Short mmCIF file of C-alpha atoms in Angstrom, two decimals:
data_model
loop_
_atom_site.label_atom_id
_atom_site.label_comp_id
_atom_site.label_asym_id
_atom_site.label_seq_id
_atom_site.Cartn_x
_atom_site.Cartn_y
_atom_site.Cartn_z
CA MET A 63 7.00 -20.30 11.10
CA ARG A 64 4.25 -20.76 7.99
CA ILE A 65 4.02 -17.47 6.28
CA LEU A 66 1.80 -16.78 3.56
CA ILE A 67 2.33 -13.78 0.72
CA ALA A 68 0.50 -11.33 -0.90
CA GLU A 69 1.97 -9.33 -3.97
CA ASP A 70 1.51 -8.67 -7.22
CA ASN A 71 4.96 -8.20 -8.46
CA VAL A 72 5.94 -11.95 -9.40
CA LEU A 73 10.20 -11.64 -9.27
CA LEU A 74 9.15 -9.33 -5.25
CA ARG A 75 7.01 -12.44 -4.02
CA GLU A 76 9.42 -14.79 -5.88
CA GLY A 77 12.40 -12.68 -4.23
CA ILE A 78 10.60 -12.58 -0.77
CA SER A 79 9.60 -16.46 -1.33
CA LEU A 80 13.49 -17.83 -1.42
CA LEU A 81 14.03 -15.14 1.10
CA LEU A 82 11.85 -16.74 3.64
CA THR A 83 12.76 -20.19 2.56
CA GLY A 84 16.20 -19.56 2.83
CA ALA A 85 15.85 -18.29 6.52
CA GLY A 86 14.12 -21.70 7.47
CA HIS A 87 10.43 -20.70 7.05
CA GLU A 88 7.79 -22.29 5.46
CA VAL A 89 5.39 -20.50 2.82
CA CYS A 90 2.07 -22.13 3.16
CA ALA A 91 0.17 -20.05 0.19
CA SER A 92 1.11 -16.70 -2.58
CA VAL A 93 -1.26 -15.03 -3.84
CA GLU A 94 -1.07 -12.35 -6.73
CA ASP A 95 -4.90 -10.04 -6.07
CA GLY A 96 -6.96 -9.20 -3.60
CA GLU A 97 -9.22 -11.30 -4.33
CA ALA A 98 -7.77 -14.40 -3.84
CA LEU A 99 -6.19 -13.52 -0.39
CA LEU A 100 -8.62 -13.20 2.44
CA PRO A 101 -9.87 -16.74 1.70
CA ALA A 102 -5.85 -17.86 1.19
CA LEU A 103 -5.74 -15.89 5.01
CA LEU A 104 -8.86 -18.37 6.18
CA GLU A 105 -7.95 -21.74 4.94
CA HIS A 106 -3.72 -21.73 5.76
CA ARG A 107 -3.93 -19.59 9.35
CA PRO A 108 -0.77 -18.72 8.80
CA ASP A 109 1.82 -18.13 11.15
CA VAL A 110 2.01 -14.41 9.73
CA ALA A 111 1.31 -12.90 6.40
CA VAL A 112 3.57 -10.58 3.83
CA LEU A 113 0.91 -8.06 1.87
CA ASP A 114 1.11 -5.48 0.00
CA VAL A 115 -0.98 -2.44 0.60
CA ARG A 116 -2.22 -1.98 -2.96
CA LEU A 117 -2.96 -5.37 -4.62
CA PRO A 118 -5.28 -6.10 -7.91
CA PRO A 119 -7.54 -5.32 -9.32
CA GLY A 120 -8.05 -1.79 -7.90
CA PHE A 121 -4.44 -1.37 -6.66
CA ARG A 122 -6.05 0.75 -4.17
CA ASP A 123 -6.37 -1.26 0.14
CA GLU A 124 -7.63 -4.60 -1.28
CA GLY A 125 -5.15 -5.66 0.82
CA LEU A 126 -5.09 -3.44 4.28
CA ARG A 127 -8.56 -4.49 3.60
CA ALA A 128 -8.74 -8.22 3.73
CA ALA A 129 -5.88 -8.16 6.68
CA VAL A 130 -8.35 -6.14 8.26
CA ALA A 131 -11.61 -8.68 7.56
CA ALA A 132 -9.31 -11.54 8.36
CA ARG A 133 -7.93 -10.12 11.88
CA GLU A 134 -12.08 -9.80 12.81
CA ARG A 135 -12.70 -13.57 11.59
CA ILE A 136 -8.86 -14.56 13.09
CA PRO A 137 -8.45 -12.62 15.76
CA GLY A 138 -4.30 -11.56 16.54
CA LEU A 139 -3.40 -12.72 12.93
CA PRO A 140 -0.37 -11.55 12.73
CA VAL A 141 0.11 -9.23 9.60
CA LEU A 142 3.27 -7.87 7.69
CA VAL A 143 1.85 -4.98 5.29
CA LEU A 144 4.23 -3.93 3.22
CA SER A 145 4.38 -0.93 0.80
CA GLN A 146 6.58 1.59 -1.68
CA TYR A 147 6.65 5.00 0.30
CA VAL A 148 4.72 5.93 3.88
CA GLU A 149 1.00 5.74 3.67
CA GLN A 150 -0.04 7.54 7.01
CA ALA A 151 -3.83 6.65 6.04
CA TYR A 152 -2.89 3.12 5.13
CA ALA A 153 -0.41 2.94 7.97
CA ALA A 154 -2.92 4.31 11.36
CA ARG A 155 -5.66 2.99 9.77
CA LEU A 156 -3.75 -0.84 9.98
CA LEU A 157 -2.97 0.91 14.07
CA ALA A 158 -6.43 1.05 15.02
CA ALA A 159 -7.41 -2.19 14.02
CA GLY A 160 -5.38 -4.02 16.43
CA ALA A 161 -2.79 -3.75 19.33
CA GLY A 162 -0.58 -6.70 18.25
CA GLY A 163 0.67 -8.86 15.47
CA VAL A 164 0.77 -5.77 13.07
CA GLY A 165 3.74 -4.34 11.40
CA TYR A 166 4.47 -1.59 8.26
CA LEU A 167 7.41 -2.14 6.27
CA LEU A 168 8.33 0.18 3.39
CA LYS A 169 9.67 -2.61 0.70
CA ASP A 170 13.38 -1.66 0.94
CA ARG A 171 13.41 -2.42 3.60
CA ILE A 172 13.37 -6.28 2.23
CA GLY A 173 17.02 -5.97 1.12
CA ARG A 174 18.13 -5.38 4.59
CA VAL A 175 17.26 -8.97 5.69
CA ASP A 176 17.92 -9.10 9.10
CA ASP A 177 15.77 -6.16 9.83
CA PHE A 178 12.29 -7.60 8.07
CA LEU A 179 13.23 -11.08 9.78
CA ASP A 180 13.67 -9.31 13.13
CA ALA A 181 10.94 -7.72 11.64
CA LEU A 182 8.28 -10.88 10.72
CA GLU A 183 9.61 -12.77 13.61
CA ARG A 184 8.46 -9.54 16.73
CA VAL A 185 4.78 -9.70 14.25
CA ALA A 186 3.99 -13.62 14.81
CA ALA A 187 5.05 -13.00 18.42
CA GLY A 188 1.78 -10.59 18.78
CA GLN A 189 4.15 -7.08 18.51
CA ALA A 190 4.16 -4.18 16.21
CA ALA A 191 7.03 -3.81 13.61
CA MET A 192 6.95 -0.49 12.91
CA ASP A 193 9.44 1.13 9.89
CA PRO A 194 10.75 4.21 11.18
CA GLU A 195 10.02 6.46 7.99
CA VAL A 196 6.66 5.20 9.13
CA ILE A 197 6.59 6.37 12.95
CA SER A 198 8.28 9.73 11.98
CA GLN A 199 5.76 10.39 8.68
CA LEU A 200 3.45 9.60 11.59
CA MET A 201 3.80 11.53 14.99
CA VAL A 202 5.00 15.09 13.02
CA ARG A 203 3.02 16.76 11.35
CA SER A 204 3.30 18.47 7.62
CA THR A 205 2.81 22.36 7.96
CA ARG A 206 3.53 22.64 4.30
CA ALA A 207 1.78 25.68 2.79
CA ASP A 208 2.14 23.70 -0.83
CA PRO A 209 -0.81 20.20 -0.35
CA LEU A 210 0.81 19.13 -3.93
CA ALA A 211 4.54 18.60 -2.03
CA ALA A 212 4.17 14.94 -2.03
CA LEU A 213 3.27 14.32 -4.90
CA SER A 214 5.81 12.95 -7.41
CA PRO A 215 6.97 14.19 -10.85
CA ARG A 216 4.80 11.62 -12.35
CA GLU A 217 1.71 11.49 -10.43
CA ARG A 218 0.88 15.83 -10.91
CA GLU A 219 1.27 14.84 -14.09
CA VAL A 220 -1.53 12.11 -13.99
CA LEU A 221 -3.19 14.73 -11.82
CA ALA A 222 -2.74 17.59 -14.60
CA LEU A 223 -4.29 15.34 -16.85
CA MET A 224 -7.88 14.46 -14.07
CA ALA A 225 -8.13 18.32 -14.42
CA GLU A 226 -8.40 18.26 -17.19
CA GLY A 227 -11.02 15.49 -17.79
CA HIS A 228 -9.18 12.98 -19.50
CA GLY A 229 -10.71 8.98 -18.24
CA ASN A 230 -7.80 6.58 -16.81
CA SER A 231 -7.43 5.32 -20.76
CA ALA A 232 -7.05 8.21 -22.02
CA ILE A 233 -4.00 9.11 -19.41
CA GLY A 234 -1.71 6.35 -19.73
CA GLU A 235 -1.93 7.12 -23.89
CA ARG A 236 -0.87 10.49 -23.24
CA LEU A 237 1.85 9.33 -21.24
CA PHE A 238 2.72 6.14 -22.65
CA ILE A 239 1.90 4.24 -19.73
CA ALA A 240 -0.16 0.74 -18.88
CA GLU A 241 -3.48 1.84 -17.97
CA THR A 242 -2.55 -0.29 -14.23
CA SER A 243 -0.28 2.01 -13.89
CA VAL A 244 -2.34 4.71 -14.05
CA ASN A 245 -4.34 3.00 -11.09
CA LYS A 246 -1.68 2.60 -9.21
CA HIS A 247 -0.44 6.35 -9.02
CA ILE A 248 -4.18 7.42 -8.64
CA GLY A 249 -4.28 5.55 -5.85
CA ASN A 250 -0.65 7.38 -4.51
CA ILE A 251 -2.53 10.74 -5.42
CA PHE A 252 -5.68 9.89 -3.23
CA ALA A 253 -3.41 8.48 -0.36
CA LYS A 254 -0.84 11.46 -0.60
CA LEU A 255 -3.45 13.63 -0.55
CA GLY A 256 -4.92 11.84 2.25
CA LEU A 257 -9.24 11.40 1.10
CA PRO A 258 -10.55 8.78 2.84
CA THR A 259 -11.89 5.58 0.36
CA THR A 260 -14.79 6.41 2.34
CA ASP A 261 -15.57 9.15 0.15
CA GLY A 262 -15.59 6.27 -3.11
CA GLY A 263 -16.38 8.72 -6.71
CA HIS A 264 -16.33 11.92 -4.66
CA ARG A 265 -12.04 11.25 -3.79
CA ARG A 266 -10.77 12.33 -7.86
CA VAL A 267 -13.16 15.35 -7.32
CA ARG A 268 -11.24 16.38 -4.46
CA ALA A 269 -8.71 15.84 -5.65
CA VAL A 270 -8.56 18.04 -8.78
CA LEU A 271 -10.42 20.51 -6.41
CA THR A 272 -6.86 20.48 -4.89
CA TRP A 273 -4.32 20.43 -7.52
CA LEU A 274 -7.33 23.79 -9.33
CA GLN A 275 -6.66 25.35 -5.69
CA ALA A 276 -3.63 24.73 -5.61
CA GLU A 277 -2.17 26.33 -9.37
CA ALA A 278 -5.39 29.22 -8.22
CA ARG A 279 -2.41 30.28 -5.55
CA GLY A 280 0.13 29.45 -7.43
#
């Protein structure tokens, strides 16, 4: 199969490429940001695209948006989305965008080579390939009283600093992490709190309000 890869982590991107070529497939193109993804998909029209949900420059849903746009231009374009963890809103959006030829796997599934290649082949054949953990979380409604329970300790730190009014650069300085990492954490917070991308800048306000309400209850 001819496969296009979109992944900003160079080691993971090269690792996926080596895995695929070793299995007898051709990597027809490889991109590292959301702006290059849609043009590459339209130019190369791969048998299947393997892409990260979050890509530069915003580290939000650039990969997913490019995939949805490409499927509108190339009906049935097979797409296998990779994510660091289950992002229910994005998984649901991908499924809603088309019934066949879509997949959503957690990145640690790549290490299980047979499972990864099997998912790739099913997606290329027009079937769906969903990570068991994704299916579980989509089917079971959360009963957690704490809306922040899904956040990691680092994400809670970032959200707390957001609530204090700090910008992304200042948050990075206080936590001794790069601003790109802050962007990723904030994107993760929005996804875990179920704040849709259509909210635009209001997502930051809604996330802070959720934090303040949780703190008040505590």
